[in-house]
mmCIF file of C-alpha atoms and ligand atoms in Angstrom:
data_model
loop_
_atom_site.group_PDB
_atom_site.id
_atom_site.type_symbol
_atom_site.label_atom_id
_atom_site.label_comp_id
_atom_site.label_asym_id
_atom_site.label_seq_id
_atom_site.Cartn_x
_atom_site.Cartn_y
_atom_site.Cartn_z
ATOM 1 C CA MET A 183 3.438 -11.649 -11.704
ATOM 2 C CA LYS A 184 0.773 -8.298 -12.415
ATOM 3 C CA GLU A 185 -2.365 -10.715 -13.821
ATOM 4 C CA ALA A 186 -1.977 -12.643 -10.246
ATOM 5 C CA VAL A 187 -2.001 -9.429 -8.081
ATOM 6 C CA ARG A 188 -5.028 -7.901 -9.938
ATOM 7 C CA ALA A 189 -6.459 -10.986 -8.992
ATOM 8 C CA ASN A 190 -5.521 -11.815 -5.623
ATOM 9 C CA PHE A 191 -6.051 -8.198 -4.706
ATOM 10 C CA ASP A 192 -10.222 -9.068 -6.798
ATOM 11 C CA GLU A 193 -10.535 -11.366 -3.959
ATOM 12 C CA SER A 194 -9.301 -8.897 -1.245
ATOM 13 C CA VAL A 195 -12.324 -6.731 -2.032
ATOM 14 C CA THR A 196 -15.084 -8.288 1.949
ATOM 15 C CA ALA A 197 -11.214 -8.942 4.641
ATOM 16 C CA TYR A 198 -9.392 -5.685 3.575
ATOM 17 C CA ASP A 199 -12.480 -3.725 4.013
ATOM 18 C CA ALA A 200 -13.513 -4.930 7.601
ATOM 19 C CA TYR A 201 -9.502 -5.233 8.858
ATOM 20 C CA GLU A 202 -9.474 -1.448 7.552
ATOM 21 C CA ARG A 203 -12.978 -1.420 10.013
ATOM 22 C CA ARG A 204 -10.603 -2.758 13.169
ATOM 23 C CA THR A 205 -7.938 -1.156 12.925
ATOM 24 C CA ASN A 206 -7.927 1.993 10.871
ATOM 25 C CA ARG A 207 -4.443 1.169 9.686
ATOM 26 C CA PHE A 208 -4.569 2.775 6.070
ATOM 27 C CA THR A 209 -6.760 5.907 6.946
ATOM 28 C CA THR A 210 -3.703 6.881 9.228
ATOM 29 C CA LEU A 211 -1.391 5.641 6.864
ATOM 30 C CA ALA A 212 -2.541 8.152 4.173
ATOM 31 C CA ARG A 213 -3.598 10.969 7.124
ATOM 32 C CA LEU A 214 0.703 10.297 7.769
ATOM 33 C CA LEU A 215 1.272 10.220 3.761
ATOM 34 C CA ARG A 216 -0.523 14.233 2.984
ATOM 35 C CA ALA A 217 0.711 15.713 5.959
ATOM 36 C CA GLU A 218 4.154 15.493 4.217
ATOM 37 C CA MET A 219 3.552 15.653 1.124
ATOM 38 C CA ALA A 220 1.990 18.406 2.097
ATOM 39 C CA ARG A 221 4.823 20.133 4.373
ATOM 40 C CA ARG A 222 5.893 20.047 -0.049
ATOM 41 C CA THR A 223 3.634 21.776 -2.345
ATOM 42 C CA GLY A 224 0.704 23.558 -0.624
ATOM 43 C CA ALA A 225 -2.207 22.807 -1.670
ATOM 44 C CA PHE A 226 -3.523 19.323 -4.348
ATOM 45 C CA ASP A 227 -5.082 20.896 -6.920
ATOM 46 C CA ALA A 228 -5.019 17.883 -8.965
ATOM 47 C CA ILE A 229 -3.631 15.097 -7.334
ATOM 48 C CA LEU A 230 -3.195 10.554 -8.482
ATOM 49 C CA ASP A 231 -4.542 7.966 -5.891
ATOM 50 C CA ALA A 232 -1.673 5.466 -7.449
ATOM 51 C CA GLY A 233 -3.134 1.698 -5.673
ATOM 52 C CA ALA A 234 -6.494 3.470 -4.822
ATOM 53 C CA GLY A 235 -7.798 0.195 -3.820
ATOM 54 C CA THR A 236 -11.216 0.360 -2.019
ATOM 55 C CA GLY A 237 -11.309 4.359 -2.122
ATOM 56 C CA ILE A 238 -9.057 4.160 1.224
ATOM 57 C CA SER A 239 -7.000 6.485 -0.064
ATOM 58 C CA THR A 240 -8.924 8.628 -2.153
ATOM 59 C CA ARG A 241 -11.317 9.417 1.036
ATOM 60 C CA VAL A 242 -8.069 10.767 2.342
ATOM 61 C CA PHE A 243 -6.602 13.087 -0.200
ATOM 62 C CA THR A 244 -9.804 14.324 -1.224
ATOM 63 C CA ASP A 245 -11.555 17.364 -0.347
ATOM 64 C CA ASP A 246 -14.129 20.810 -2.116
ATOM 65 C CA GLU A 247 -11.073 21.729 -4.182
ATOM 66 C CA ASN A 248 -9.278 19.500 -5.957
ATOM 67 C CA ARG A 249 -9.748 16.540 -8.905
ATOM 68 C CA THR A 250 -8.813 12.874 -7.423
ATOM 69 C CA VAL A 251 -8.198 10.972 -9.859
ATOM 70 C CA ALA A 252 -8.556 6.673 -8.298
ATOM 71 C CA LEU A 253 -6.496 4.065 -10.196
ATOM 72 C CA ASP A 254 -5.797 0.719 -9.642
ATOM 73 C CA LEU A 255 -5.401 -2.416 -11.306
ATOM 74 C CA SER A 256 -8.354 -4.649 -9.873
ATOM 75 C CA HIS A 257 -11.914 -3.840 -10.624
ATOM 76 C CA ASP A 258 -13.007 -5.511 -7.716
ATOM 77 C CA MET A 259 -11.347 -2.788 -5.615
ATOM 78 C CA LEU A 260 -11.858 0.365 -7.274
ATOM 79 C CA ARG A 261 -15.983 -0.464 -8.065
ATOM 80 C CA GLU A 262 -15.800 0.570 -3.814
ATOM 81 C CA VAL A 263 -14.034 3.836 -4.455
ATOM 82 C CA ALA A 264 -16.937 6.343 -3.492
ATOM 83 C CA ASP A 265 -14.228 9.004 -4.030
ATOM 84 C CA GLY A 266 -13.060 11.084 -7.271
ATOM 85 C CA GLU A 267 -12.908 9.118 -11.139
ATOM 86 C CA PRO A 268 -12.158 5.763 -11.387
ATOM 87 C CA VAL A 269 -9.688 4.692 -13.385
ATOM 88 C CA GLN A 270 -8.973 0.463 -13.938
ATOM 89 C CA GLY A 271 -4.765 0.919 -14.627
ATOM 90 C CA ASP A 272 -1.340 -0.114 -13.908
ATOM 91 C CA PHE A 273 0.733 2.784 -12.151
ATOM 92 C CA ASP A 274 3.598 1.705 -14.600
ATOM 93 C CA ALA A 275 1.911 3.098 -17.502
ATOM 94 C CA LEU A 276 -0.352 5.008 -16.545
ATOM 95 C CA PRO A 277 -2.790 6.736 -19.617
ATOM 96 C CA PHE A 278 -2.317 10.433 -18.281
ATOM 97 C CA THR A 279 -0.453 13.388 -20.074
ATOM 98 C CA ASP A 280 2.883 14.485 -19.023
ATOM 99 C CA GLY A 281 2.100 17.289 -16.176
ATOM 100 C CA ALA A 282 -1.314 16.578 -15.757
ATOM 101 C CA PHE A 283 -1.125 16.207 -11.016
ATOM 102 C CA ASP A 284 -0.165 18.311 -9.144
ATOM 103 C CA ALA A 285 0.986 15.688 -6.292
ATOM 104 C CA VAL A 286 1.173 11.298 -6.879
ATOM 105 C CA ALA A 287 0.682 9.037 -4.092
ATOM 106 C CA PHE A 288 0.995 5.734 -3.725
ATOM 107 C CA THR A 289 0.096 4.853 0.376
ATOM 108 C CA ALA A 290 0.374 0.988 0.817
ATOM 109 C CA SER A 291 0.495 0.133 -3.325
ATOM 110 C CA LEU A 292 4.540 0.810 -4.898
ATOM 111 C CA PHE A 293 5.629 -2.043 -2.813
ATOM 112 C CA LEU A 294 3.523 -4.732 -4.847
ATOM 113 C CA THR A 295 5.470 -3.588 -8.797
ATOM 114 C CA PRO A 296 7.889 -6.054 -9.395
ATOM 115 C CA GLU A 297 9.411 -2.503 -11.456
ATOM 116 C CA PRO A 298 9.655 0.449 -9.223
ATOM 117 C CA GLU A 299 11.482 2.097 -10.899
ATOM 118 C CA ALA A 300 9.202 2.796 -14.034
ATOM 119 C CA ALA A 301 6.309 3.634 -12.087
ATOM 120 C CA ALA A 302 8.732 6.323 -10.689
ATOM 121 C CA ARG A 303 9.591 8.101 -13.569
ATOM 122 C CA GLU A 304 5.491 7.466 -14.575
ATOM 123 C CA ALA A 305 4.781 9.698 -11.771
ATOM 124 C CA ALA A 306 7.553 12.274 -12.749
ATOM 125 C CA ARG A 307 6.108 12.281 -16.593
ATOM 126 C CA VAL A 308 2.121 12.948 -15.153
ATOM 127 C CA LEU A 309 4.342 15.118 -12.720
ATOM 128 C CA HIS A 310 4.021 19.872 -13.629
ATOM 129 C CA PRO A 311 7.201 20.873 -12.337
ATOM 130 C CA GLY A 312 6.862 21.345 -8.873
ATOM 131 C CA GLY A 313 5.131 18.720 -8.212
ATOM 132 C CA VAL A 314 5.065 15.681 -4.958
ATOM 133 C CA VAL A 315 5.146 11.921 -4.650
ATOM 134 C CA GLY A 316 4.283 10.148 -1.674
ATOM 135 C CA ALA A 317 4.942 6.081 -1.052
ATOM 136 C CA VAL A 318 4.533 4.053 2.143
ATOM 137 C CA ALA A 319 5.097 0.858 1.919
ATOM 138 C CA PRO A 320 6.129 -2.159 4.901
ATOM 139 C CA LEU A 321 8.808 -2.766 6.566
ATOM 140 C CA GLY A 322 7.499 -5.584 8.587
ATOM 141 C CA TRP A 323 5.735 -5.993 11.840
ATOM 142 C CA VAL A 324 8.853 -6.728 15.520
ATOM 143 C CA GLN A 325 8.066 -8.179 18.126
ATOM 144 C CA ALA A 326 8.863 -6.289 21.978
ATOM 145 C CA ASP A 327 11.764 -8.526 22.149
ATOM 146 C CA GLY A 328 12.868 -6.415 18.610
ATOM 147 C CA THR A 329 12.820 -10.000 16.488
ATOM 148 C CA ASP A 330 10.786 -9.717 13.552
ATOM 149 C CA VAL A 331 7.688 -12.552 14.145
ATOM 150 C CA PHE A 332 8.172 -13.913 10.482
ATOM 151 C CA ALA A 333 12.243 -14.486 10.625
ATOM 152 C CA GLU A 334 11.912 -18.016 12.140
ATOM 153 C CA LEU A 335 8.685 -17.954 10.036
ATOM 154 C CA ASP A 336 8.131 -21.251 7.826
ATOM 155 C CA ARG A 337 6.749 -19.589 4.512
ATOM 156 C CA THR A 338 7.272 -19.040 0.848
ATOM 157 C CA SER A 339 7.197 -15.774 0.998
ATOM 158 C CA ARG A 340 7.088 -12.712 -2.236
ATOM 159 C CA SER A 341 6.827 -9.868 -2.036
ATOM 160 C CA PRO A 342 8.205 -8.123 -5.749
ATOM 161 C CA ALA A 343 10.154 -5.215 -4.506
ATOM 162 C CA ASP A 344 9.846 -4.300 -0.141
ATOM 163 C CA ALA A 345 10.416 -1.003 0.658
ATOM 164 C CA GLY A 346 14.048 -0.212 -0.258
ATOM 165 C CA ALA A 347 12.851 -1.314 -3.319
ATOM 166 C CA VAL A 348 10.203 2.122 -2.570
ATOM 167 C CA ARG A 349 12.902 4.151 -1.882
ATOM 168 C CA THR A 350 15.356 3.435 -4.057
ATOM 169 C CA ALA A 351 12.800 4.263 -7.338
ATOM 170 C CA LEU A 352 12.040 6.934 -6.001
ATOM 171 C CA GLU A 353 14.934 7.797 -5.638
ATOM 172 C CA SER A 354 16.237 7.111 -8.353
ATOM 173 C CA ALA A 355 13.116 10.229 -10.050
ATOM 174 C CA PHE A 356 13.045 12.384 -7.515
ATOM 175 C CA THR A 357 14.676 14.697 -4.895
ATOM 176 C CA VAL A 358 13.298 12.534 -1.332
ATOM 177 C CA GLU A 359 13.290 12.334 2.384
ATOM 178 C CA THR A 360 12.068 9.961 3.822
ATOM 179 C CA GLY A 361 11.430 8.293 7.117
ATOM 180 C CA ILE A 362 9.204 5.646 9.405
ATOM 181 C CA TRP A 363 6.234 5.577 11.030
ATOM 182 C CA ARG A 364 4.978 2.546 13.907
ATOM 183 C CA PHE A 365 2.392 1.505 15.281
ATOM 184 C CA ALA A 366 1.695 -1.141 18.539
ATOM 185 C CA THR A 367 -0.241 -3.366 17.247
ATOM 186 C CA THR A 368 -0.883 -7.233 18.553
ATOM 187 C CA ALA A 369 -1.110 -10.686 16.873
ATOM 188 C CA GLU A 370 -4.141 -10.804 16.840
ATOM 189 C CA ASP A 371 -5.093 -8.060 14.175
ATOM 190 C CA VAL A 372 -1.372 -9.538 12.600
ATOM 191 C CA ARG A 373 -3.126 -13.058 12.149
ATOM 192 C CA ARG A 374 -6.610 -10.496 10.655
ATOM 193 C CA PHE A 375 -3.650 -8.524 8.448
ATOM 194 C CA HIS A 376 -2.761 -12.121 6.634
ATOM 195 C CA SER A 377 -5.861 -12.575 6.455
ATOM 196 C CA ILE A 378 -6.471 -10.720 2.715
ATOM 197 C CA PRO A 379 -6.219 -12.744 0.569
ATOM 198 C CA ALA A 380 -3.436 -10.421 -1.576
ATOM 199 C CA MET A 381 -1.846 -10.603 2.085
ATOM 200 C CA ALA A 382 -1.860 -14.366 2.676
ATOM 201 C CA ALA A 383 -0.260 -14.411 -1.004
ATOM 202 C CA ARG A 384 2.733 -13.150 0.173
ATOM 203 C CA LEU A 385 3.306 -15.959 1.838
ATOM 204 C CA TYR A 386 2.134 -18.486 -0.045
ATOM 205 C CA PRO A 387 2.251 -17.799 -3.844
ATOM 206 C CA LYS A 388 1.525 -20.938 -5.101
ATOM 207 C CA LEU A 389 -1.111 -22.036 -2.132
ATOM 208 C CA SER A 390 -5.610 -21.789 -3.129
ATOM 209 C CA THR A 391 -6.910 -18.725 -1.597
ATOM 210 C CA GLU A 392 -8.616 -21.000 1.606
ATOM 211 C CA GLU A 393 -5.599 -22.947 1.536
ATOM 212 C CA ARG A 394 -2.878 -20.143 2.208
ATOM 213 C CA ILE A 395 -5.448 -18.182 4.641
ATOM 214 C CA ASP A 396 -4.959 -21.236 6.842
ATOM 215 C CA ARG A 397 -1.495 -21.492 6.286
ATOM 216 C CA ALA A 398 -1.182 -18.119 6.930
ATOM 217 C CA ASN A 399 -3.197 -18.445 10.931
ATOM 218 C CA ASP A 400 -1.857 -22.088 10.971
ATOM 219 C CA LEU A 401 2.201 -20.384 10.893
ATOM 220 C CA LEU A 402 1.068 -17.819 13.181
ATOM 221 C CA ALA A 403 -1.111 -19.302 15.496
ATOM 222 C CA GLU A 404 2.106 -18.938 18.780
ATOM 223 C CA LEU A 405 1.880 -15.421 18.014
ATOM 224 C CA ASP A 406 0.660 -13.649 20.939
ATOM 225 C CA GLY A 407 1.506 -10.078 22.863
ATOM 226 C CA THR A 408 1.845 -6.652 20.863
ATOM 227 C CA VAL A 409 3.389 -5.984 17.734
ATOM 228 C CA GLU A 410 5.484 -2.854 16.546
ATOM 229 C CA GLN A 411 4.189 -2.254 12.492
ATOM 230 C CA ARG A 412 6.732 -0.802 10.459
ATOM 231 C CA TRP A 413 6.519 1.514 7.855
ATOM 232 C CA ARG A 414 8.768 3.342 5.198
ATOM 233 C CA TRP A 415 7.190 6.691 3.695
ATOM 234 C CA VAL A 416 9.092 8.409 1.600
ATOM 235 C CA VAL A 417 8.098 12.469 -0.250
ATOM 236 C CA GLY A 418 9.504 13.922 -3.255
ATOM 237 C CA THR A 419 10.433 16.182 -5.553
ATOM 238 C CA ALA A 420 10.799 16.318 -9.178
HETATM 239 C C1 SAM B 765 -2.691 -2.761 0.019
HETATM 240 S S1 SAM B 765 -3.954 -1.436 -1.234
HETATM 241 C C2 SAM B 765 -3.802 -0.073 -1.219
HETATM 242 C C3 SAM B 765 -5.655 0.000 -1.091
HETATM 243 C C4 SAM B 765 -5.358 2.103 -1.025
HETATM 244 N N1 SAM B 765 -3.991 3.667 -1.411
HETATM 245 C C5 SAM B 765 -5.038 2.202 -0.077
HETATM 246 O O1 SAM B 765 -4.640 2.339 1.189
HETATM 247 O O2 SAM B 765 -6.237 1.375 1.232
HETATM 248 C C6 SAM B 765 -2.793 -2.183 -2.544
HETATM 249 C C7 SAM B 765 -2.935 -2.003 -3.661
HETATM 250 O O3 SAM B 765 -2.972 -0.979 -5.109
HETATM 251 C C8 SAM B 765 -3.457 -1.775 -5.898
HETATM 252 N N2 SAM B 765 -1.458 -2.327 -7.101
HETATM 253 C C9 SAM B 765 -1.296 -3.261 -6.634
HETATM 254 N N3 SAM B 765 0.158 -3.148 -7.905
HETATM 255 C C10 SAM B 765 -0.404 -2.059 -9.008
HETATM 256 C C11 SAM B 765 0.013 -1.045 -10.357
HETATM 257 N N4 SAM B 765 1.057 -1.680 -10.826
HETATM 258 N N5 SAM B 765 -0.740 -0.778 -10.907
HETATM 259 C C12 SAM B 765 -2.125 -0.035 -9.424
HETATM 260 N N6 SAM B 765 -2.652 -0.472 -8.875
HETATM 261 C C13 SAM B 765 -1.087 -1.568 -8.333
HETATM 262 C C14 SAM B 765 -4.069 -3.321 -6.118
HETATM 263 O O4 SAM B 765 -4.763 -3.216 -7.118
HETATM 264 C C15 SAM B 765 -4.350 -2.924 -4.470
HETATM 265 O O5 SAM B 765 -5.457 -2.646 -4.925
#
């Protein structure tokens, strides 16, 4: 499972960053998450960006004053990280000592592990007392008439853990607050999002990269107009 996630993200670098240049979505999510986390803890002297990808969230969490560690399973995503200290690793088994960080952030990453409870326990372990954890996880895409984009579509989705599982996992280790962020986007951007190999793999896990992207494009071909993308945020203190 994790090997598939790693391999899918290894081949997603170009499409992922192209999507971000167009939408700024992950930068926005990381900024909103940082603000929610800062409200609970003030300054971050040492922060772990857990599931840092190409470093979009790392850039948001890094400033002149702090130490930021960018951890990811995917070597190829991590190679793009320009800020902080890159570490290849699994957030379900963190290679850090107890109490090493003031903050642990999972920007669009915790929902990708089959064991979010393990990652939550690890986050609690590496946080010092009073530290803060934050996560954002996708709640899906909703059309103007209120229907979920994927409700009626034929796909073989494989989301190892959804936003509800992320919330439950963090609740098991932290005292949490949660909410929803909503973004108006377009049908075209829904198609672009699912042209990222790792995102198309959530619809058609068994197909080859090219086949799954073609299938995702076919699946979404008729989608039109404005679509709302929803993300759950969860912030907790130990
Ligand atoms: C959607 S990307 C988000 C990247 C970045 N946080 C951002 O906002 O652009 C999710 C990242 O989580 C990483 N990931 C998934 N499961 C992981 C795990 N168990 N340990 C570490 N990284 C993981 C993936 O390799 C991928 O780079």
